[in-house]
Tab-separated table of C-alpha atoms and ligand atoms in Angstrom:
chain	number	residue	atom	x	y	z
D	1	MET	CA	0.003	-0.080	-0.068
D	2	THR	CA	1.500	3.446	-0.984
D	3	GLY	CA	-1.282	5.432	0.653
D	4	ARG	CA	-1.714	7.388	-2.561
D	5	THR	CA	-4.797	7.636	-4.737
D	6	SER	CA	-4.372	5.649	-7.971
D	7	VAL	CA	-5.917	7.355	-10.989
D	8	GLY	CA	-6.207	5.261	-14.303
D	9	ILE	CA	-6.639	7.417	-17.524
D	10	VAL	CA	-7.975	5.588	-20.699
D	11	GLY	CA	-6.401	7.060	-23.865
D	12	ALA	CA	-3.026	8.708	-24.804
D	13	GLY	CA	-4.424	11.378	-27.047
D	14	ILE	CA	-3.806	14.865	-26.093
D	15	VAL	CA	-6.539	15.195	-23.475
D	16	GLY	CA	-5.514	12.075	-21.585
D	17	ALA	CA	-1.822	12.966	-21.840
D	18	ALA	CA	-2.390	16.577	-20.504
D	19	LEU	CA	-4.484	15.188	-17.641
D	20	GLY	CA	-1.807	12.699	-16.721
D	21	ARG	CA	0.868	15.254	-16.799
D	22	ALA	CA	-1.184	17.712	-14.834
D	23	LEU	CA	-1.870	15.137	-12.106
D	24	ALA	CA	1.671	13.675	-12.162
D	25	ILE	CA	3.267	17.012	-11.656
D	26	SER	CA	0.944	18.773	-9.338
D	27	ARG	CA	-0.513	15.996	-7.091
D	28	PRO	CA	2.083	14.032	-5.349
D	29	ASP	CA	-0.662	12.171	-3.561
D	30	VAL	CA	-1.773	10.688	-6.917
D	31	GLU	CA	-0.366	7.635	-8.814
D	32	VAL	CA	-1.100	8.007	-12.513
D	33	THR	CA	-1.357	5.233	-15.029
D	34	ILE	CA	-2.296	5.919	-18.599
D	35	LEU	CA	-3.748	2.917	-20.501
D	36	GLU	CA	-3.601	3.274	-24.425
D	37	LYS	CA	-4.704	0.573	-26.755
D	38	GLU	CA	-2.357	1.701	-29.548
D	39	ASP	CA	1.431	1.042	-29.536
D	40	SER	CA	2.165	4.853	-29.521
D	41	ALA	CA	0.626	8.030	-28.607
D	42	ALA	CA	-1.615	10.546	-30.640
D	43	ARG	CA	-2.772	7.800	-33.147
D	44	HIS	CA	-6.235	9.109	-33.760
D	45	GLN	CA	-7.733	12.694	-33.598
D	46	THR	CA	-4.601	14.220	-32.023
D	47	GLY	CA	-2.329	13.020	-34.713
D	48	HIS	CA	-4.650	13.788	-37.581
D	49	ASN	CA	-5.736	17.325	-37.117
D	50	SER	CA	-5.188	20.831	-38.522
D	51	GLY	CA	-2.480	21.780	-35.934
D	52	VAL	CA	-4.288	25.142	-35.233
D	53	VAL	CA	-4.170	26.766	-31.860
D	54	HIS	CA	-7.421	28.477	-31.829
D	55	ALA	CA	-7.881	31.891	-30.218
D	56	GLY	CA	-11.547	31.262	-29.154
D	57	LEU	CA	-13.494	33.151	-31.924
D	58	TYR	CA	-16.448	30.908	-32.539
D	59	TYR	CA	-17.632	29.607	-29.258
D	60	THR	CA	-20.849	30.458	-27.370
D	61	PRO	CA	-19.800	32.888	-24.560
D	62	GLY	CA	-19.850	31.348	-21.192
D	63	SER	CA	-19.584	27.769	-22.671
D	64	LEU	CA	-16.816	25.361	-21.643
D	65	LYS	CA	-15.355	25.689	-25.111
D	66	ALA	CA	-15.184	29.486	-24.798
D	67	THR	CA	-13.469	29.565	-21.372
D	68	LEU	CA	-11.130	26.497	-21.767
D	69	CYS	CA	-10.028	27.558	-25.228
D	70	GLN	CA	-8.757	30.950	-23.962
D	71	ARG	CA	-7.133	29.535	-20.865
D	72	GLY	CA	-5.856	26.464	-22.834
D	73	ARG	CA	-4.257	28.583	-25.545
D	74	HIS	CA	-2.306	30.714	-22.941
D	75	ARG	CA	-1.023	27.485	-21.174
D	76	LEU	CA	-0.234	25.657	-24.282
D	77	ARG	CA	1.839	28.737	-25.559
D	78	ASP	CA	3.811	29.034	-22.340
D	79	PHE	CA	4.345	25.273	-22.425
D	80	CYS	CA	5.626	25.246	-26.091
D	81	LEU	CA	7.829	28.151	-25.625
D	82	GLU	CA	9.297	26.728	-22.393
D	83	ARG	CA	10.005	23.435	-23.912
D	84	GLY	CA	11.226	24.596	-27.476
D	85	LEU	CA	8.160	22.947	-29.195
D	86	PRO	CA	6.849	24.515	-32.400
D	87	TYR	CA	4.477	27.421	-31.769
D	88	ASP	CA	4.119	30.026	-34.387
D	89	GLU	CA	1.453	32.915	-34.098
D	90	VAL	CA	0.826	33.146	-37.838
D	91	GLY	CA	-2.636	34.655	-37.529
D	92	LYS	CA	-5.824	33.791	-39.145
D	93	VAL	CA	-8.183	35.639	-41.363
D	94	VAL	CA	-11.898	34.617	-41.507
D	95	VAL	CA	-13.244	35.835	-44.702
D	96	ALA	CA	-16.757	36.715	-45.778
D	97	THR	CA	-17.583	34.987	-49.125
D	98	GLY	CA	-20.930	33.641	-50.458
D	99	PRO	CA	-24.498	34.324	-49.400
D	100	ASP	CA	-25.154	35.541	-45.816
D	101	ALA	CA	-21.254	35.760	-45.387
D	102	GLU	CA	-21.273	39.318	-43.983
D	103	GLU	CA	-23.849	38.304	-41.289
D	104	ARG	CA	-21.917	35.271	-40.446
D	105	LEU	CA	-18.697	37.355	-40.183
D	106	HIS	CA	-20.515	39.820	-37.891
D	107	ALA	CA	-21.752	37.000	-35.818
D	108	VAL	CA	-18.198	35.514	-35.438
D	109	ARG	CA	-16.851	39.013	-34.502
D	110	GLU	CA	-19.551	39.461	-31.767
D	111	LYS	CA	-18.780	36.036	-30.256
D	112	ALA	CA	-14.864	36.768	-30.463
D	113	VAL	CA	-15.388	40.118	-28.779
D	114	ALA	CA	-17.559	38.638	-26.136
D	115	ASN	CA	-14.931	35.807	-25.494
D	116	GLY	CA	-12.222	38.446	-24.995
D	117	VAL	CA	-10.223	37.294	-28.025
D	118	GLU	CA	-7.077	39.648	-28.155
D	119	GLY	CA	-5.990	41.747	-31.126
D	120	LEU	CA	-9.090	41.406	-33.432
D	121	GLU	CA	-9.019	43.601	-36.471
D	122	LEU	CA	-11.580	44.067	-39.137
D	123	LEU	CA	-9.802	44.047	-42.491
D	124	ASP	CA	-11.967	46.432	-44.538
D	125	PRO	CA	-11.575	47.698	-47.199
D	126	VAL	CA	-10.481	44.684	-49.077
D	127	ALA	CA	-6.998	46.040	-49.741
D	128	ALA	CA	-6.159	45.467	-46.202
D	129	LEU	CA	-7.093	41.743	-46.533
D	130	ARG	CA	-5.127	41.409	-49.829
D	131	GLU	CA	-2.132	42.853	-48.204
D	132	ARG	CA	-2.316	40.393	-45.414
D	133	GLU	CA	-3.242	37.243	-47.543
D	134	PRO	CA	-2.966	38.043	-51.263
D	135	HIS	CA	-4.848	34.777	-52.427
D	136	ALA	CA	-7.646	35.313	-49.956
D	137	ARG	CA	-11.142	36.128	-51.560
D	138	GLY	CA	-13.973	38.057	-50.041
D	139	GLN	CA	-14.796	41.639	-49.471
D	140	LYS	CA	-14.279	41.778	-45.722
D	141	ALA	CA	-12.384	39.681	-43.247
D	142	LEU	CA	-11.678	39.301	-39.508
D	143	LEU	CA	-8.019	38.994	-38.424
D	144	SER	CA	-7.208	37.109	-35.397
D	145	PRO	CA	-3.380	37.653	-35.002
D	146	ARG	CA	-3.019	35.518	-31.867
D	147	THR	CA	-4.260	32.334	-33.657
D	148	ALA	CA	-1.329	30.011	-33.879
D	149	ILE	CA	0.127	26.664	-35.267
D	150	THR	CA	1.780	23.780	-33.478
D	151	ASP	CA	2.456	20.073	-33.710
D	152	TYR	CA	-0.094	18.314	-31.404
D	153	ALA	CA	1.658	14.942	-31.742
D	154	GLN	CA	4.950	16.451	-30.357
D	155	VAL	CA	3.022	18.351	-27.615
D	156	THR	CA	1.438	14.938	-26.568
D	157	GLU	CA	4.836	13.187	-26.506
D	158	ALA	CA	6.117	16.024	-24.328
D	159	PHE	CA	3.232	15.741	-21.870
D	160	LEU	CA	3.813	11.944	-21.578
D	161	ALA	CA	7.593	12.492	-21.023
D	162	ASP	CA	6.593	14.622	-18.014
D	163	VAL	CA	4.181	11.869	-16.764
D	164	ARG	CA	7.087	9.269	-16.846
D	165	SER	CA	9.691	11.662	-15.440
D	166	SER	CA	7.234	12.326	-12.508
D	167	GLY	CA	6.769	8.731	-11.706
D	168	GLY	CA	3.721	7.877	-13.686
D	169	ASP	CA	3.214	4.921	-16.135
D	170	VAL	CA	2.181	4.960	-19.648
D	171	LEU	CA	1.202	1.558	-20.960
D	172	PHE	CA	0.767	0.996	-24.673
D	173	GLY	CA	-0.962	-2.065	-26.064
D	174	HIS	CA	-3.481	-1.781	-23.104
D	175	GLU	CA	-7.057	-1.722	-24.551
D	176	VAL	CA	-9.621	-1.309	-21.936
D	177	VAL	CA	-12.380	-3.734	-22.842
D	178	ARG	CA	-14.256	-4.190	-19.534
D	179	VAL	CA	-14.812	-1.578	-16.729
D	180	GLU	CA	-16.613	-2.560	-13.469
D	181	GLN	CA	-17.022	-0.713	-10.188
D	182	ALA	CA	-15.553	-2.691	-7.249
D	183	GLY	CA	-16.826	-1.193	-4.195
D	184	HIS	CA	-15.584	2.440	-4.261
D	185	ARG	CA	-12.902	1.562	-6.819
D	186	VAL	CA	-12.913	0.651	-10.599
D	187	ARG	CA	-11.567	-2.465	-12.086
D	188	VAL	CA	-10.522	-2.422	-15.756
D	189	ALA	CA	-9.559	-5.326	-17.784
D	190	GLY	CA	-8.401	-6.458	-21.380
D	191	SER	CA	-6.325	-9.236	-23.080
D	192	TRP	CA	-3.272	-7.751	-21.125
D	193	GLY	CA	-4.839	-8.462	-17.588
D	194	GLU	CA	-6.590	-6.387	-15.137
D	195	ARG	CA	-5.889	-3.363	-12.827
D	196	THR	CA	-7.936	-1.673	-10.158
D	197	PHE	CA	-7.821	2.067	-9.584
D	198	ASP	CA	-9.410	4.424	-7.046
D	199	ARG	CA	-10.640	6.637	-9.969
D	200	LEU	CA	-10.727	6.069	-13.673
D	201	VAL	CA	-11.028	8.794	-16.248
D	202	SER	CA	-11.953	7.977	-19.789
D	203	CYS	CA	-10.439	10.146	-22.517
D	204	GLY	CA	-11.242	7.841	-25.313
D	205	GLY	CA	-12.061	10.222	-28.101
D	206	LEU	CA	-13.731	8.421	-31.017
D	207	GLN	CA	-14.375	5.412	-28.598
D	208	SER	CA	-15.612	7.538	-25.660
D	209	ASP	CA	-19.253	6.352	-25.758
D	210	ARG	CA	-18.016	2.671	-25.932
D	211	VAL	CA	-15.810	3.007	-22.902
D	212	ALA	CA	-18.986	4.424	-21.116
D	213	ARG	CA	-21.199	1.596	-22.210
D	214	ALA	CA	-18.382	-0.922	-21.103
D	215	ALA	CA	-18.702	0.692	-17.739
D	216	GLY	CA	-22.570	0.085	-17.654
D	217	VAL	CA	-23.331	3.823	-18.300
D	218	ALA	CA	-25.870	4.561	-21.130
D	219	PRO	CA	-24.613	7.942	-22.492
D	220	GLN	CA	-27.161	10.352	-23.768
D	221	VAL	CA	-25.049	10.649	-27.007
D	222	ARG	CA	-23.338	8.389	-29.517
D	223	ILE	CA	-20.088	9.048	-31.340
D	224	ILE	CA	-20.700	9.399	-35.049
D	225	PRO	CA	-17.487	9.618	-36.973
D	226	PHE	CA	-17.007	12.155	-39.682
D	227	ARG	CA	-14.105	11.807	-42.043
D	228	GLY	CA	-12.354	14.935	-43.285
D	229	ARG	CA	-10.296	14.817	-46.512
D	230	TYR	CA	-7.069	16.931	-46.844
D	231	TYR	CA	-4.837	17.868	-49.692
D	232	HIS	CA	-1.478	19.412	-49.728
D	233	LEU	CA	0.653	21.466	-52.137
D	234	SER	CA	3.666	19.486	-53.209
D	235	ASP	CA	5.507	22.592	-53.558
D	236	PRO	CA	4.281	25.095	-50.893
D	237	THR	CA	6.542	27.923	-52.158
D	238	GLN	CA	4.212	28.296	-55.085
D	239	VAL	CA	1.712	30.147	-52.872
D	240	SER	CA	1.962	33.290	-50.851
D	241	LEU	CA	0.405	32.345	-47.368
D	242	ARG	CA	1.186	33.992	-44.118
D	243	GLY	CA	-1.047	32.094	-41.913
D	244	LEU	CA	-4.516	30.706	-41.988
D	245	VAL	CA	-7.592	31.382	-44.217
D	246	TYR	CA	-10.939	30.272	-43.056
D	247	PRO	CA	-14.470	31.000	-44.282
D	248	ALA	CA	-17.140	32.587	-41.929
D	249	PRO	CA	-18.610	29.321	-40.650
D	250	ASP	CA	-22.382	28.301	-41.142
D	251	PRO	CA	-23.530	28.598	-37.515
D	252	ARG	CA	-25.877	25.481	-37.814
D	253	TYR	CA	-22.809	23.121	-37.975
D	254	PRO	CA	-19.938	22.565	-35.531
D	255	PHE	CA	-17.429	22.108	-38.370
D	256	LEU	CA	-15.507	25.235	-39.521
D	257	GLY	CA	-15.581	24.568	-43.281
D	258	VAL	CA	-12.631	23.818	-45.626
D	259	HIS	CA	-9.796	26.072	-44.791
D	260	VAL	CA	-6.210	26.769	-45.990
D	261	THR	CA	-3.679	26.046	-43.198
D	262	ARG	CA	0.022	26.567	-42.978
D	263	HIS	CA	1.759	23.972	-40.875
D	264	VAL	CA	4.924	24.172	-38.639
D	265	ASP	CA	6.828	22.052	-41.140
D	266	GLY	CA	6.302	24.565	-43.859
D	267	ASN	CA	3.522	22.412	-45.665
D	268	ILE	CA	0.225	24.054	-46.676
D	269	SER	CA	-2.974	21.997	-46.426
D	270	LEU	CA	-6.423	22.438	-47.800
D	271	GLY	CA	-9.409	20.897	-45.907
D	272	PRO	CA	-10.919	19.163	-44.191
D	273	ASN	CA	-14.487	18.629	-45.411
D	274	ALA	CA	-16.851	16.468	-43.359
D	275	VAL	CA	-18.572	13.176	-44.505
D	276	LEU	CA	-19.976	10.315	-42.513
D	277	SER	CA	-17.354	7.656	-42.021
D	278	LEU	CA	-18.177	4.014	-41.817
D	279	ASP	CA	-15.144	3.349	-39.750
D	280	ARG	CA	-14.117	5.241	-36.640
D	281	GLU	CA	-10.272	4.592	-36.999
D	282	GLY	CA	-9.991	3.632	-40.746
D	283	TYR	CA	-8.083	6.467	-42.564
D	284	GLN	CA	-8.505	5.144	-46.056
D	285	ARG	CA	-11.215	6.733	-48.072
D	286	PHE	CA	-13.500	3.673	-48.332
D	287	SER	CA	-12.738	2.013	-44.886
D	288	VAL	CA	-15.657	0.240	-43.490
D	289	ASP	CA	-15.898	-1.397	-40.169
D	290	PRO	CA	-19.098	-3.388	-39.658
D	291	GLY	CA	-19.411	-2.762	-35.866
D	292	ASP	CA	-19.031	0.928	-36.330
D	293	THR	CA	-21.424	1.041	-39.327
D	294	ARG	CA	-24.038	-0.969	-37.273
D	295	ASP	CA	-23.555	1.407	-34.190
D	296	THR	CA	-24.172	4.506	-36.367
D	297	LEU	CA	-27.128	3.089	-38.335
D	298	ALA	CA	-28.748	1.694	-35.104
D	299	TRP	CA	-28.730	5.144	-33.420
D	300	PRO	CA	-32.011	7.060	-33.928
D	301	GLY	CA	-30.409	10.371	-33.710
D	302	PHE	CA	-28.205	9.554	-36.812
D	303	TRP	CA	-31.345	9.270	-39.002
D	304	ARG	CA	-32.915	12.396	-37.555
D	305	MET	CA	-29.698	14.301	-38.140
D	306	ALA	CA	-29.459	12.787	-41.742
D	307	SER	CA	-33.061	13.672	-42.572
D	308	ARG	CA	-32.365	17.316	-41.475
D	309	HIS	CA	-28.938	17.909	-43.012
D	310	TRP	CA	-29.008	15.590	-46.173
D	311	ARG	CA	-28.262	18.435	-48.630
D	312	VAL	CA	-25.253	19.596	-46.823
D	313	GLY	CA	-24.268	15.911	-46.596
D	314	LEU	CA	-24.461	15.443	-50.275
D	315	ARG	CA	-22.410	18.430	-50.995
D	316	GLU	CA	-19.651	17.192	-48.582
D	317	MET	CA	-19.645	13.730	-50.121
D	318	ALA	CA	-19.280	15.453	-53.544
D	319	LEU	CA	-16.075	17.158	-52.264
D	320	THR	CA	-14.725	13.817	-51.210
D	321	ALA	CA	-15.551	12.151	-54.473
D	322	SER	CA	-14.122	14.885	-56.705
D	323	LYS	CA	-10.793	16.710	-56.508
D	324	ARG	CA	-12.180	19.227	-58.903
D	325	MET	CA	-15.150	20.117	-56.710
D	326	PHE	CA	-13.033	20.110	-53.694
D	327	LEU	CA	-10.517	22.652	-55.333
D	328	ALA	CA	-13.486	24.694	-56.522
D	329	ALA	CA	-14.870	24.967	-52.958
D	330	VAL	CA	-11.387	26.071	-51.886
D	331	GLU	CA	-11.241	28.474	-54.832
D	332	GLU	CA	-14.230	30.299	-53.298
D	333	LEU	CA	-12.013	31.293	-50.390
D	334	PHE	CA	-8.516	31.193	-51.709
D	335	ALA	CA	-7.681	32.105	-55.385
D	336	GLY	CA	-5.411	30.207	-57.763
D	337	MET	CA	-5.815	26.659	-56.436
D	338	SER	CA	-7.517	25.155	-59.521
D	339	ASP	CA	-4.543	26.325	-61.607
D	340	LEU	CA	-2.293	24.214	-59.310
D	341	ALA	CA	-4.395	21.121	-59.522
D	342	ASP	CA	-1.548	18.877	-60.745
D	343	ASP	CA	0.519	19.916	-57.715
D	344	ILE	CA	-1.995	19.341	-55.165
D	345	VAL	CA	-2.145	15.923	-53.716
D	346	PRO	CA	-4.368	13.930	-51.122
D	347	ILE	CA	-2.794	13.317	-47.677
D	348	GLU	CA	-4.180	11.130	-44.849
D	349	SER	CA	-7.605	12.038	-43.575
D	350	GLY	CA	-8.597	12.935	-40.156
D	351	ILE	CA	-11.755	11.497	-38.342
D	352	ARG	CA	-13.660	13.578	-35.922
D	353	ALA	CA	-15.769	12.234	-33.126
D	354	GLN	CA	-19.148	14.060	-33.291
D	355	ALA	CA	-21.429	13.328	-30.314
D	356	ILE	CA	-25.025	13.188	-31.559
D	357	ASP	CA	-28.047	12.629	-29.235
D	358	ARG	CA	-31.126	10.653	-29.809
D	359	ARG	CA	-33.100	13.613	-31.301
D	360	GLY	CA	-30.274	14.121	-33.833
D	361	VAL	CA	-28.835	17.094	-32.196
D	362	LEU	CA	-25.024	17.618	-32.828
D	363	HIS	CA	-23.669	18.430	-29.441
D	364	ASP	CA	-21.135	21.353	-29.622
D	365	ASP	CA	-19.728	22.000	-26.176
D	366	PHE	CA	-17.313	19.771	-24.280
D	367	HIS	CA	-19.026	17.216	-21.978
D	368	VAL	CA	-18.019	15.472	-18.937
D	369	GLU	CA	-19.884	12.989	-16.756
D	370	GLN	CA	-19.050	11.599	-13.223
D	371	HIS	CA	-20.510	8.326	-12.137
D	372	GLY	CA	-18.948	7.622	-8.541
D	373	PRO	CA	-15.278	6.898	-9.209
D	374	LEU	CA	-15.604	7.061	-13.012
D	375	VAL	CA	-15.218	10.180	-14.887
D	376	LEU	CA	-16.135	10.190	-18.568
D	377	VAL	CA	-14.997	12.726	-21.048
D	378	LEU	CA	-17.827	12.171	-23.533
D	379	ASN	CA	-17.393	15.050	-25.908
D	380	ALA	CA	-13.933	16.725	-26.681
D	381	PRO	CA	-14.121	17.945	-30.217
D	382	SER	CA	-12.134	20.932	-31.666
D	383	PRO	CA	-10.716	23.089	-30.066
D	384	ALA	CA	-9.970	20.279	-27.554
D	385	ALA	CA	-6.368	20.075	-28.590
D	386	THR	CA	-5.898	23.866	-28.083
D	387	SER	CA	-7.846	23.544	-24.860
D	388	SER	CA	-6.189	20.265	-23.523
D	389	MET	CA	-4.212	21.821	-20.617
D	390	ALA	CA	-7.224	23.681	-19.442
D	391	ILE	CA	-9.489	20.803	-19.815
D	392	ALA	CA	-6.968	18.715	-17.613
D	393	GLU	CA	-7.282	21.644	-14.887
D	394	HIS	CA	-11.056	21.610	-15.264
D	395	LEU	CA	-11.159	17.785	-14.661
D	396	MET	CA	-8.852	18.141	-11.660
D	397	GLU	CA	-10.827	20.885	-10.071
D	398	ARG	CA	-14.252	19.488	-10.618
D	399	HIS	CA	-13.860	15.660	-10.744
D	400	LEU	CA	-10.562	14.783	-9.016
D	401	ALA	CA	-10.255	17.260	-6.113
D	402	ALA	CA	-7.823	16.211	-3.426
F	501	FAD	C1	-9.712	16.594	-38.951
F	501	FAD	C2	-9.525	17.117	-37.666
F	501	FAD	C3	-9.030	18.470	-37.411
F	501	FAD	C4	-8.888	19.173	-36.169
F	501	FAD	N1	-8.404	20.300	-36.054
F	501	FAD	C5	-8.112	20.800	-34.757
F	501	FAD	C6	-7.317	22.043	-34.620
F	501	FAD	O1	-6.729	22.586	-35.608
F	501	FAD	N2	-7.311	22.467	-33.339
F	501	FAD	C7	-7.708	21.946	-32.289
F	501	FAD	O2	-7.571	22.376	-31.157
F	501	FAD	N3	-8.462	20.759	-32.438
F	501	FAD	C8	-8.542	20.180	-33.656
F	501	FAD	N4	-9.307	19.033	-33.720
F	501	FAD	C9	-9.827	18.316	-32.713
F	501	FAD	C10	-8.804	17.646	-31.853
F	501	FAD	O3	-7.931	16.943	-32.651
F	501	FAD	C11	-9.486	16.684	-30.726
F	501	FAD	O4	-10.452	17.393	-30.091
F	501	FAD	C12	-8.482	16.171	-29.785
F	501	FAD	O5	-7.314	15.584	-30.481
F	501	FAD	C13	-9.262	15.208	-28.925
F	501	FAD	O6	-8.113	14.508	-28.108
F	501	FAD	P1	-8.493	13.255	-27.339
F	501	FAD	O7	-7.258	12.936	-26.465
F	501	FAD	O8	-9.835	13.558	-26.590
F	501	FAD	O9	-8.795	12.177	-28.358
F	501	FAD	P2	-7.894	11.202	-29.279
F	501	FAD	O10	-6.789	11.925	-29.814
F	501	FAD	O11	-8.937	10.583	-30.396
F	501	FAD	O12	-7.386	10.057	-28.345
F	501	FAD	C14	-8.103	9.179	-27.693
F	501	FAD	C15	-7.263	8.056	-27.442
F	501	FAD	O13	-7.907	7.000	-26.615
F	501	FAD	C16	-7.472	5.762	-26.978
F	501	FAD	N5	-8.549	4.772	-26.705
F	501	FAD	C17	-9.774	4.688	-27.174
F	501	FAD	N6	-10.469	3.702	-26.547
F	501	FAD	C18	-9.618	3.036	-25.845
F	501	FAD	C19	-9.764	1.871	-25.009
F	501	FAD	N7	-10.877	1.179	-24.815
F	501	FAD	N8	-8.576	1.544	-24.271
F	501	FAD	C20	-7.440	2.151	-24.401
F	501	FAD	N9	-7.279	3.357	-25.176
F	501	FAD	C21	-8.363	3.731	-25.859
F	501	FAD	C22	-7.268	5.855	-28.543
F	501	FAD	O14	-6.521	4.986	-29.118
F	501	FAD	C23	-6.754	7.279	-28.708
F	501	FAD	O15	-5.244	7.328	-28.527
F	501	FAD	C24	-9.383	18.403	-34.957
F	501	FAD	C25	-9.793	17.105	-35.185
F	501	FAD	C26	-9.912	16.481	-36.371
F	501	FAD	C27	-10.275	15.122	-36.550
């Protein structure tokens, strides 16, 4: 007996790793063990994202996303600078193009101001936008100079290095298949054996609803996976791009729309769109997992969502099927891409975990539930990578207090 509280964490994505690090460093009374089913970290959403450190423009003021994104960005910036990890404040322009774009841009600005985003500037007249991003289309744009880029897989590795150096364990190849409460404790098991913890926190990303169900909890949401296709420019020097160019998003959807992103390695990506995936963890275009497909089709909320949003769904599918249509969509935002079609090549997709309830409502905010010694992170979509260090603090304050 060590007299310490043992905390098990399911998942070595950025959320589980940030929580493990925060506990291992600041809580000497806690013994941390991270259980990850893959043989390395950041293999799913964390390693397949846009690498953007969001400044908090879009989120409903007062929501967890709004508060934790702001706090998380500051924490992440300090951490990256202190550890020599990539962090570049390249800035983002959100441009008004297409119908209703000016109203959408206005709505983004109102939320951003309410969320206290620093340094916002309206680029109007259009010459100011072209000076900043020569390829950007649109008549008006909102500049967020503090929006940055990083490499979230590297950040996750650095978090895990801190877990180990502070005495915690990171166990790869440990899929948690069964979870049961044993008195005030939680027993987890898989083909590797079993372990018992005083507390268990699930940060299972695309599998978070399944970990909940394995623990006998019936979550109000199901994870529906959405695949996002990305392309990149084989020669990024062909394009002048200072930072990030995004459309003003459609407020009915949690996705931000196809955008143009500069990455810390100098590459430039286009994407992602968002189409239903029939495989939660299959990154090839036509991957199908029978169990994942059954789970999606058996969820009444999926059909309700599909009947409401089928038009947008068809458009997004067309973008996946046709490179020409994909580039035409980018072209609405960023000029010159169709001319470079031969130098634009597909890269690995990302798959987002989208929580959808029985009524077909797409859940937007971060969502955590506690059931005795079990804490379930049931929704951690974008900007959860940006917010990861603040999500860890939130979990510690609200769910794992000493
Ligand atoms: C295409 C795309 C673009 C995005 N762009 C951005 C962006 O630019 N900025 C931003 O802030 N956010 C972005 N996001 C969102 C961000 O990547 C996620 O919110 C974040 O990575 C979630 O981290 P996580 O640790 O919760 O999940 P994950 O990274 O998915 O990690 C979950 C881990 O749990 C493990 N696991 C699952 N089940 C089990 C089990 N039973 N036993 C053991 N281990 C298990 C998995 O193997 C995985 O390693 C994007 C996401 C996608 C997909």
